[in-house]
XYZ file of C-alpha atoms in Angstrom:
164
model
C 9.510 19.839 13.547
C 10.021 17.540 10.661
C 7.275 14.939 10.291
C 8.341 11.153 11.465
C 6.317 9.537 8.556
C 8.181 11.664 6.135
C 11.325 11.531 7.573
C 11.928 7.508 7.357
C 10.280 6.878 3.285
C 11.375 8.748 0.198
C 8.116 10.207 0.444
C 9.169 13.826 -1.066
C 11.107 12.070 -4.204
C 7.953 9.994 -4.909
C 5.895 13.225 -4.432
C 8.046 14.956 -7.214
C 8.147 11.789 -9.526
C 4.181 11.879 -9.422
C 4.111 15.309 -10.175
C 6.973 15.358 -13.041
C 5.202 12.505 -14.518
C 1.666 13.790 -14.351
C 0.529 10.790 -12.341
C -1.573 10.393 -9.676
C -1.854 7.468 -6.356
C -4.442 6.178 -4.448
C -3.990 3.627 -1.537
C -5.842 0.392 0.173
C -4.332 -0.142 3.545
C -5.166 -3.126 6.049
C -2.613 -3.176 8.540
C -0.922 0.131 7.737
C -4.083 1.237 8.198
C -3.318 4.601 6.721
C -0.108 5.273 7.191
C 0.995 5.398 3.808
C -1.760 8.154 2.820
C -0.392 9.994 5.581
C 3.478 9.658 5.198
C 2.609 10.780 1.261
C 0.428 13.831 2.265
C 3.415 14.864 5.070
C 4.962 16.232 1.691
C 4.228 19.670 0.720
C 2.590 19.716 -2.469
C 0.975 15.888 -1.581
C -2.335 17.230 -2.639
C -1.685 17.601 -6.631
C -0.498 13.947 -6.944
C -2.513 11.854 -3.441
C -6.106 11.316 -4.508
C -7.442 9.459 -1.753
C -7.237 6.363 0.232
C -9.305 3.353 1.671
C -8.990 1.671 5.084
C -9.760 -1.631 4.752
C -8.656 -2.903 8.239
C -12.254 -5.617 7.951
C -12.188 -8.347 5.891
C -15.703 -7.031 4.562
C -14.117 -3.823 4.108
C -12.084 -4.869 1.835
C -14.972 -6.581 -0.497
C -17.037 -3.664 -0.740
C -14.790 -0.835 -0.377
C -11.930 -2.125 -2.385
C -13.505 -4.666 -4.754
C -12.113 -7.608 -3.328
C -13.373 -10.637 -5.233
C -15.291 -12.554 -2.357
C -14.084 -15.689 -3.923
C -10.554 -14.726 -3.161
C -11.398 -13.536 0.578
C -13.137 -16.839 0.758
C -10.543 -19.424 -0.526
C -6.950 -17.079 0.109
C -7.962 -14.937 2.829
C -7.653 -11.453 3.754
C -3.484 -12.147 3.408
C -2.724 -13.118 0.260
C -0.991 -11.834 -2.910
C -4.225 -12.302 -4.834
C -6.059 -10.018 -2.057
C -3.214 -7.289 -2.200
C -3.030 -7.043 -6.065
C -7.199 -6.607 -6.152
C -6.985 -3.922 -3.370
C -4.141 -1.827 -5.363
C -6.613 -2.395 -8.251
C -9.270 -1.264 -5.917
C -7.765 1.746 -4.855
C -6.476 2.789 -8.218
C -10.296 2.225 -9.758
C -11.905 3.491 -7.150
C -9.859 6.543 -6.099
C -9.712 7.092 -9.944
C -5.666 7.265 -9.766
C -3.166 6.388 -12.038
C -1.704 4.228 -9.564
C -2.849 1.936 -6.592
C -1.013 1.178 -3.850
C -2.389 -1.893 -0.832
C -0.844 -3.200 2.100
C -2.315 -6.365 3.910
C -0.870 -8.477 6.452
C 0.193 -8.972 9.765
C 1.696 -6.839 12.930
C 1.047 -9.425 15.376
C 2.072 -9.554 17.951
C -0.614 -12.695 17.274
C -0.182 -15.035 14.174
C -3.741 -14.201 11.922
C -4.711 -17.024 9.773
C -1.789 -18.795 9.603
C 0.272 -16.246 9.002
C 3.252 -15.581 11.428
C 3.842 -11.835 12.226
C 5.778 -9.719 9.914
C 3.836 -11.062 6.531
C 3.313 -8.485 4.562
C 1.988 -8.564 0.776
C 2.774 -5.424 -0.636
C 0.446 -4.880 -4.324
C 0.967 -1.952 -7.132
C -1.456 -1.138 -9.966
C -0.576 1.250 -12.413
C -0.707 2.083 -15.711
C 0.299 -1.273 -17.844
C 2.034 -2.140 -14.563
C 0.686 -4.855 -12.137
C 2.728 -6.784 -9.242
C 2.792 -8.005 -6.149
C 5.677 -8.703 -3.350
C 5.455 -10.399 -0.349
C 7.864 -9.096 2.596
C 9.069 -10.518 5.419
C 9.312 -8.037 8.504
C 10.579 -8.083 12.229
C 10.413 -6.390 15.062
C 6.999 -5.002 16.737
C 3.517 -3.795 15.580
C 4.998 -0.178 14.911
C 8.304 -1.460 13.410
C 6.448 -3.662 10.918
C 3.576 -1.413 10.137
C 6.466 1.479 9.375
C 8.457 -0.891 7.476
C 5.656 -1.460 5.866
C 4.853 2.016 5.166
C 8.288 2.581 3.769
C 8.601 -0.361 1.281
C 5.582 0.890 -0.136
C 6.818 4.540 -0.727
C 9.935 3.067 -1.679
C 8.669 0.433 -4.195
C 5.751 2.712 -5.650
C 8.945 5.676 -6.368
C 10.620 2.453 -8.119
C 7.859 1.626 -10.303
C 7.158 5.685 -11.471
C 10.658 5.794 -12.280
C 10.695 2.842 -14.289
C 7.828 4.173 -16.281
C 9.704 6.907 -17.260
């Protein structure tokens, strides 16, 4: 049976860029709540290149877990570009990875904060590398946590190939 996480995300060709490259990825998940750990350690061979990852589904969690400035939490909230770039920061430091991967937002089906469902901010850390992209999903929790899930393995496979 092929694995449904690995089967939607370029999760194998970001596997083998991390590897070729000698790099290694750590996540900070909110709303994905792991699923982008999991779609990247689907892949055989996930273990030389996935160091770890941090579920940060609280708003505290994501202070002392990920490093969170509580400043930002305070005054931008838990979904914000600022918050996603400090939790890929987070993730990288913490995990002690080359690269950091966070996802924060929202699956609904309730707006949180303002925020409709479907906002996602999507951050990257990595070596010289910093950025942060807000998406706009539809469809249902699953649908927007997987789409989720997917930009990230898809964006993160961008940025290792870039550094090349």
């Amino acid at each position: 049976m092929t694995d449904p996480l690995t089967a939607a995300a370029p999760a194998a060709e970001l596997v083998r860029a991390l590897a070729a490259a000698r790099q290694t990825v750590a996540t900070a998940e909110s709303l994905t709540a792991g699923l982008v750990s999991a779609t990247i350690a689907g892949v055989p061979g996930a273990s030389a290149v996935l160091r770890g990852g941090l579920v940060v589904y609280a708003t505290d969690l994501k202070h002392s877990l990920a490093g969170v400035g509580d400043e930002v939490l305070r005054t931008e909230g838990p979904v914000a570009a600022s918050t996603a770039e400090q939790l890929a920061v987070g993730a990288r430091t913490r995990c002690a990875a080359d690269w950091g991967v966070a996802l924060t937002g929202v699956a609904g089906p309730d707006p949180q904060g303002g925020h409709p469902p479907g906002t996602v901010y999507l951050g990257l850390a990595g070596p010289g590398h910093s950025e942060v992209m807000r998406l706009k999903l539809a469809g249902d929790r699953w649908t927007i946590r997987i789409g989720a899930t997917n930009s990230a393995v898809r964006e993160l496979l961008r940025c290792v190939r870039d550094m090349r």
